[in-house]
Amino acid sequence: RERMPELNVLPYDTSEGAEAVVLAYDTELTYEKLSHAALLLQRPEVAYLATHPDLVCPSPQGPLPDAGSFMSLFETATGRRPEHIFGKPDPAVLGALLQTYDRKDMVMIGDRLSTDKKLAENAGIDFILVLSGEAKASDLPGLERQPTLVVEHLGQLETL
């Protein structure tokens, strides 16, 4: 967000000249912003990008809607899905790491099956699932491909 002005990107531009909608986590989201984005997305020349597909964001009070939830909202309202989703599970987020290190020496550690595990699969690296976040042990039996390792919390990694 801090770099947006130098990149000539406005966090929320109500002008008709907007060239793109960039969907990201927004703690100041309003119905006005949602409506404006939906109207912009009805124009095929307006690019549609998203920062990540997470459906929920953990909070002390419980899960809250995240960018992926709003992707579903916009798809229902406009029929459009983002042309590109930056961030997990796109292996491009690993950038230079994939070019510098051997994939067999890399591991992804995370608590989300939909993004963390999927990133590991897309990048061809091992995945350690941490059960102290979003994923639960009850999610494991239905998986087509199991994580390389499952731990209850990050502290268990110290003993490996």
PDB file of C-alpha atoms in Angstrom:
ATOM      1  CA  ARG A   1       0.000   0.000   0.000  1.00  0.00           C
ATOM      2  CA  GLU A   2       2.867   2.384   0.799  1.00  0.00           C
ATOM      3  CA  ARG A   3       4.326   2.015  -2.710  1.00  0.00           C
ATOM      4  CA  MET A   4       1.036   2.563  -4.537  1.00  0.00           C
ATOM      5  CA  PRO A   5       1.480   6.305  -5.159  1.00  0.00           C
ATOM      6  CA  GLU A   6       4.964   5.885  -6.667  1.00  0.00           C
ATOM      7  CA  LEU A   7       3.546   3.196  -8.972  1.00  0.00           C
ATOM      8  CA  ASN A   8       0.732   5.568  -9.989  1.00  0.00           C
ATOM      9  CA  VAL A   9      -1.853   3.325  -8.324  1.00  0.00           C
ATOM     10  CA  LEU A  10      -4.519   4.894  -6.171  1.00  0.00           C
ATOM     11  CA  PRO A  11      -5.836   2.794  -3.277  1.00  0.00           C
ATOM     12  CA  TYR A  12      -9.409   3.745  -4.158  1.00  0.00           C
ATOM     13  CA  ASP A  13     -10.052   5.701  -7.336  1.00  0.00           C
ATOM     14  CA  THR A  14     -13.630   6.740  -8.060  1.00  0.00           C
ATOM     15  CA  SER A  15     -12.805   8.235 -11.437  1.00  0.00           C
ATOM     16  CA  GLU A  16     -14.226   6.706 -14.584  1.00  0.00           C
ATOM     17  CA  GLY A  17     -10.689   6.429 -15.941  1.00  0.00           C
ATOM     18  CA  ALA A  18      -9.730   3.518 -13.687  1.00  0.00           C
ATOM     19  CA  GLU A  19      -7.867   0.862 -15.668  1.00  0.00           C
ATOM     20  CA  ALA A  20      -7.851  -1.925 -13.106  1.00  0.00           C
ATOM     21  CA  VAL A  21      -9.476  -3.297  -9.999  1.00  0.00           C
ATOM     22  CA  VAL A  22      -6.936  -4.764  -7.576  1.00  0.00           C
ATOM     23  CA  LEU A  23      -8.654  -6.816  -4.911  1.00  0.00           C
ATOM     24  CA  ALA A  24      -6.733  -7.025  -1.630  1.00  0.00           C
ATOM     25  CA  TYR A  25      -7.381  -7.323   2.091  1.00  0.00           C
ATOM     26  CA  ASP A  26      -9.081  -4.079   3.108  1.00  0.00           C
ATOM     27  CA  THR A  27      -9.939  -3.260   6.716  1.00  0.00           C
ATOM     28  CA  GLU A  28     -11.829  -0.153   5.546  1.00  0.00           C
ATOM     29  CA  LEU A  29     -14.086  -1.910   3.042  1.00  0.00           C
ATOM     30  CA  THR A  30     -17.473  -0.296   2.434  1.00  0.00           C
ATOM     31  CA  TYR A  31     -20.508  -1.107   0.324  1.00  0.00           C
ATOM     32  CA  GLU A  32     -19.613   1.939  -1.760  1.00  0.00           C
ATOM     33  CA  LYS A  33     -16.213   0.425  -2.616  1.00  0.00           C
ATOM     34  CA  LEU A  34     -17.775  -2.962  -3.401  1.00  0.00           C
ATOM     35  CA  SER A  35     -20.409  -1.373  -5.631  1.00  0.00           C
ATOM     36  CA  HIS A  36     -17.902   0.774  -7.473  1.00  0.00           C
ATOM     37  CA  ALA A  37     -15.604  -2.192  -8.087  1.00  0.00           C
ATOM     38  CA  ALA A  38     -18.533  -4.292  -9.336  1.00  0.00           C
ATOM     39  CA  LEU A  39     -19.508  -1.561 -11.795  1.00  0.00           C
ATOM     40  CA  LEU A  40     -15.923  -1.239 -13.019  1.00  0.00           C
ATOM     41  CA  LEU A  41     -15.681  -5.005 -13.472  1.00  0.00           C
ATOM     42  CA  GLN A  42     -18.655  -4.910 -15.817  1.00  0.00           C
ATOM     43  CA  ARG A  43     -16.385  -3.109 -18.279  1.00  0.00           C
ATOM     44  CA  PRO A  44     -14.261  -5.708 -20.118  1.00  0.00           C
ATOM     45  CA  GLU A  45     -11.376  -3.279 -20.665  1.00  0.00           C
ATOM     46  CA  VAL A  46     -10.847  -2.920 -16.894  1.00  0.00           C
ATOM     47  CA  ALA A  47      -8.214  -5.385 -15.671  1.00  0.00           C
ATOM     48  CA  TYR A  48      -9.049  -7.469 -12.624  1.00  0.00           C
ATOM     49  CA  LEU A  49      -6.233  -8.593 -10.303  1.00  0.00           C
ATOM     50  CA  ALA A  50      -6.186 -10.024  -6.786  1.00  0.00           C
ATOM     51  CA  THR A  51      -3.458 -10.254  -4.181  1.00  0.00           C
ATOM     52  CA  HIS A  52      -4.436 -13.655  -2.742  1.00  0.00           C
ATOM     53  CA  PRO A  53      -7.318 -16.151  -2.748  1.00  0.00           C
ATOM     54  CA  ASP A  54      -7.679 -16.777   1.015  1.00  0.00           C
ATOM     55  CA  LEU A  55     -11.365 -17.065   1.875  1.00  0.00           C
ATOM     56  CA  VAL A  56     -10.962 -16.087   5.520  1.00  0.00           C
ATOM     57  CA  CYS A  57      -8.503 -14.218   7.671  1.00  0.00           C
ATOM     58  CA  PRO A  58      -8.008 -15.470  11.221  1.00  0.00           C
ATOM     59  CA  SER A  59      -8.750 -13.045  14.025  1.00  0.00           C
ATOM     60  CA  PRO A  60      -8.960 -13.389  17.820  1.00  0.00           C
ATOM     61  CA  GLN A  61     -12.758 -13.234  17.505  1.00  0.00           C
ATOM     62  CA  GLY A  62     -12.911 -15.872  14.759  1.00  0.00           C
ATOM     63  CA  PRO A  63     -12.530 -16.057  10.977  1.00  0.00           C
ATOM     64  CA  LEU A  64     -13.278 -12.902   8.976  1.00  0.00           C
ATOM     65  CA  PRO A  65     -13.920 -12.575   5.215  1.00  0.00           C
ATOM     66  CA  ASP A  66     -10.715 -12.226   3.194  1.00  0.00           C
ATOM     67  CA  ALA A  67      -9.988 -11.420  -0.452  1.00  0.00           C
ATOM     68  CA  GLY A  68     -11.090 -14.851  -1.712  1.00  0.00           C
ATOM     69  CA  SER A  69     -14.577 -14.314  -0.284  1.00  0.00           C
ATOM     70  CA  PHE A  70     -14.856 -11.090  -2.228  1.00  0.00           C
ATOM     71  CA  MET A  71     -13.575 -12.814  -5.372  1.00  0.00           C
ATOM     72  CA  SER A  72     -16.638 -15.073  -5.079  1.00  0.00           C
ATOM     73  CA  LEU A  73     -18.885 -12.067  -4.511  1.00  0.00           C
ATOM     74  CA  PHE A  74     -17.579 -10.320  -7.646  1.00  0.00           C
ATOM     75  CA  GLU A  75     -17.818 -13.500  -9.710  1.00  0.00           C
ATOM     76  CA  THR A  76     -21.471 -13.842  -8.714  1.00  0.00           C
ATOM     77  CA  ALA A  77     -22.204 -10.169  -9.403  1.00  0.00           C
ATOM     78  CA  THR A  78     -20.180  -9.724 -12.606  1.00  0.00           C
ATOM     79  CA  GLY A  79     -19.259 -13.161 -13.921  1.00  0.00           C
ATOM     80  CA  ARG A  80     -15.567 -12.274 -13.732  1.00  0.00           C
ATOM     81  CA  ARG A  81     -12.676 -13.941 -11.972  1.00  0.00           C
ATOM     82  CA  PRO A  82      -9.294 -12.212 -11.561  1.00  0.00           C
ATOM     83  CA  GLU A  83      -7.030 -12.463 -14.589  1.00  0.00           C
ATOM     84  CA  HIS A  84      -4.129 -12.990 -12.224  1.00  0.00           C
ATOM     85  CA  ILE A  85      -3.850 -13.741  -8.530  1.00  0.00           C
ATOM     86  CA  PHE A  86      -0.561 -12.634  -7.010  1.00  0.00           C
ATOM     87  CA  GLY A  87       0.649 -14.442  -3.942  1.00  0.00           C
ATOM     88  CA  LYS A  88       0.066 -17.976  -2.776  1.00  0.00           C
ATOM     89  CA  PRO A  89      -0.525 -20.460  -4.400  1.00  0.00           C
ATOM     90  CA  ASP A  90       1.287 -18.944  -7.416  1.00  0.00           C
ATOM     91  CA  PRO A  91       4.885 -20.254  -7.302  1.00  0.00           C
ATOM     92  CA  ALA A  92       6.049 -16.904  -8.691  1.00  0.00           C
ATOM     93  CA  VAL A  93       5.915 -15.616  -5.087  1.00  0.00           C
ATOM     94  CA  LEU A  94       8.976 -17.748  -4.431  1.00  0.00           C
ATOM     95  CA  GLY A  95      10.750 -15.932  -7.263  1.00  0.00           C
ATOM     96  CA  ALA A  96      14.514 -16.025  -6.931  1.00  0.00           C
ATOM     97  CA  LEU A  97      14.376 -18.794  -4.318  1.00  0.00           C
ATOM     98  CA  LEU A  98      13.284 -21.279  -6.980  1.00  0.00           C
ATOM     99  CA  GLN A  99      16.120 -20.141  -9.223  1.00  0.00           C
ATOM    100  CA  THR A 100      18.746 -20.170  -6.463  1.00  0.00           C
ATOM    101  CA  TYR A 101      18.013 -23.315  -4.475  1.00  0.00           C
ATOM    102  CA  ASP A 102      17.324 -26.916  -5.398  1.00  0.00           C
ATOM    103  CA  ARG A 103      13.647 -27.681  -4.829  1.00  0.00           C
ATOM    104  CA  LYS A 104      14.517 -30.874  -2.954  1.00  0.00           C
ATOM    105  CA  ASP A 105      16.223 -28.652  -0.337  1.00  0.00           C
ATOM    106  CA  MET A 106      13.177 -26.409   0.111  1.00  0.00           C
ATOM    107  CA  VAL A 107      10.079 -26.806   2.252  1.00  0.00           C
ATOM    108  CA  MET A 108       6.922 -24.733   2.630  1.00  0.00           C
ATOM    109  CA  ILE A 109       5.546 -24.465   6.168  1.00  0.00           C
ATOM    110  CA  GLY A 110       1.984 -23.306   6.594  1.00  0.00           C
ATOM    111  CA  ASP A 111      -1.443 -23.788   8.109  1.00  0.00           C
ATOM    112  CA  ARG A 112      -3.636 -23.422   5.021  1.00  0.00           C
ATOM    113  CA  LEU A 113      -4.320 -26.278   2.656  1.00  0.00           C
ATOM    114  CA  SER A 114      -5.857 -24.070  -0.025  1.00  0.00           C
ATOM    115  CA  THR A 115      -2.865 -21.748  -0.371  1.00  0.00           C
ATOM    116  CA  ASP A 116       0.196 -22.995   1.532  1.00  0.00           C
ATOM    117  CA  LYS A 117      -0.107 -26.666   0.527  1.00  0.00           C
ATOM    118  CA  LYS A 118      -1.181 -25.733  -2.990  1.00  0.00           C
ATOM    119  CA  LEU A 119       1.859 -23.433  -3.339  1.00  0.00           C
ATOM    120  CA  ALA A 120       4.164 -26.281  -2.307  1.00  0.00           C
ATOM    121  CA  GLU A 121       2.525 -28.571  -4.864  1.00  0.00           C
ATOM    122  CA  ASN A 122       2.683 -25.934  -7.612  1.00  0.00           C
ATOM    123  CA  ALA A 123       6.354 -25.241  -6.853  1.00  0.00           C
ATOM    124  CA  GLY A 124       7.299 -28.897  -6.510  1.00  0.00           C
ATOM    125  CA  ILE A 125       8.561 -28.608  -2.934  1.00  0.00           C
ATOM    126  CA  ASP A 126       7.780 -30.443   0.314  1.00  0.00           C
ATOM    127  CA  PHE A 127       5.058 -29.147   2.622  1.00  0.00           C
ATOM    128  CA  ILE A 128       4.849 -29.161   6.417  1.00  0.00           C
ATOM    129  CA  LEU A 129       1.340 -28.566   7.721  1.00  0.00           C
ATOM    130  CA  VAL A 130       1.016 -26.794  11.069  1.00  0.00           C
ATOM    131  CA  LEU A 131      -2.270 -27.577  12.809  1.00  0.00           C
ATOM    132  CA  SER A 132      -2.273 -24.484  15.051  1.00  0.00           C
ATOM    133  CA  GLY A 133      -3.973 -22.369  12.367  1.00  0.00           C
ATOM    134  CA  GLU A 134      -6.694 -22.880   9.788  1.00  0.00           C
ATOM    135  CA  ALA A 135      -6.273 -26.571   8.885  1.00  0.00           C
ATOM    136  CA  LYS A 136      -7.371 -29.288  11.280  1.00  0.00           C
ATOM    137  CA  ALA A 137      -6.378 -32.956  11.548  1.00  0.00           C
ATOM    138  CA  SER A 138      -9.897 -33.860  10.399  1.00  0.00           C
ATOM    139  CA  ASP A 139      -9.107 -32.244   7.006  1.00  0.00           C
ATOM    140  CA  LEU A 140      -6.335 -34.747   6.242  1.00  0.00           C
ATOM    141  CA  PRO A 141      -8.215 -37.969   5.361  1.00  0.00           C
ATOM    142  CA  GLY A 142      -9.903 -36.398   2.323  1.00  0.00           C
ATOM    143  CA  LEU A 143      -6.727 -35.015   0.761  1.00  0.00           C
ATOM    144  CA  GLU A 144      -5.589 -36.441  -2.549  1.00  0.00           C
ATOM    145  CA  ARG A 145      -1.971 -35.725  -1.617  1.00  0.00           C
ATOM    146  CA  GLN A 146      -0.854 -35.693   2.012  1.00  0.00           C
ATOM    147  CA  PRO A 147       1.600 -33.135   3.458  1.00  0.00           C
ATOM    148  CA  THR A 148       5.196 -34.291   3.833  1.00  0.00           C
ATOM    149  CA  LEU A 149       4.891 -33.790   7.594  1.00  0.00           C
ATOM    150  CA  VAL A 150       2.175 -32.652  10.004  1.00  0.00           C
ATOM    151  CA  VAL A 151       2.963 -30.908  13.310  1.00  0.00           C
ATOM    152  CA  GLU A 152       0.677 -29.558  16.009  1.00  0.00           C
ATOM    153  CA  HIS A 153       2.606 -26.283  16.370  1.00  0.00           C
ATOM    154  CA  LEU A 154       5.782 -24.622  15.098  1.00  0.00           C
ATOM    155  CA  GLY A 155       7.669 -25.457  18.300  1.00  0.00           C
ATOM    156  CA  GLN A 156       7.699 -29.108  17.250  1.00  0.00           C
ATOM    157  CA  LEU A 157       9.991 -28.222  14.349  1.00  0.00           C
ATOM    158  CA  GLU A 158      12.828 -27.503  16.816  1.00  0.00           C
ATOM    159  CA  THR A 159      13.102 -31.200  17.613  1.00  0.00           C
ATOM    160  CA  LEU A 160      13.422 -32.340  13.984  1.00  0.00           C
TER     161      LEU A 160
END
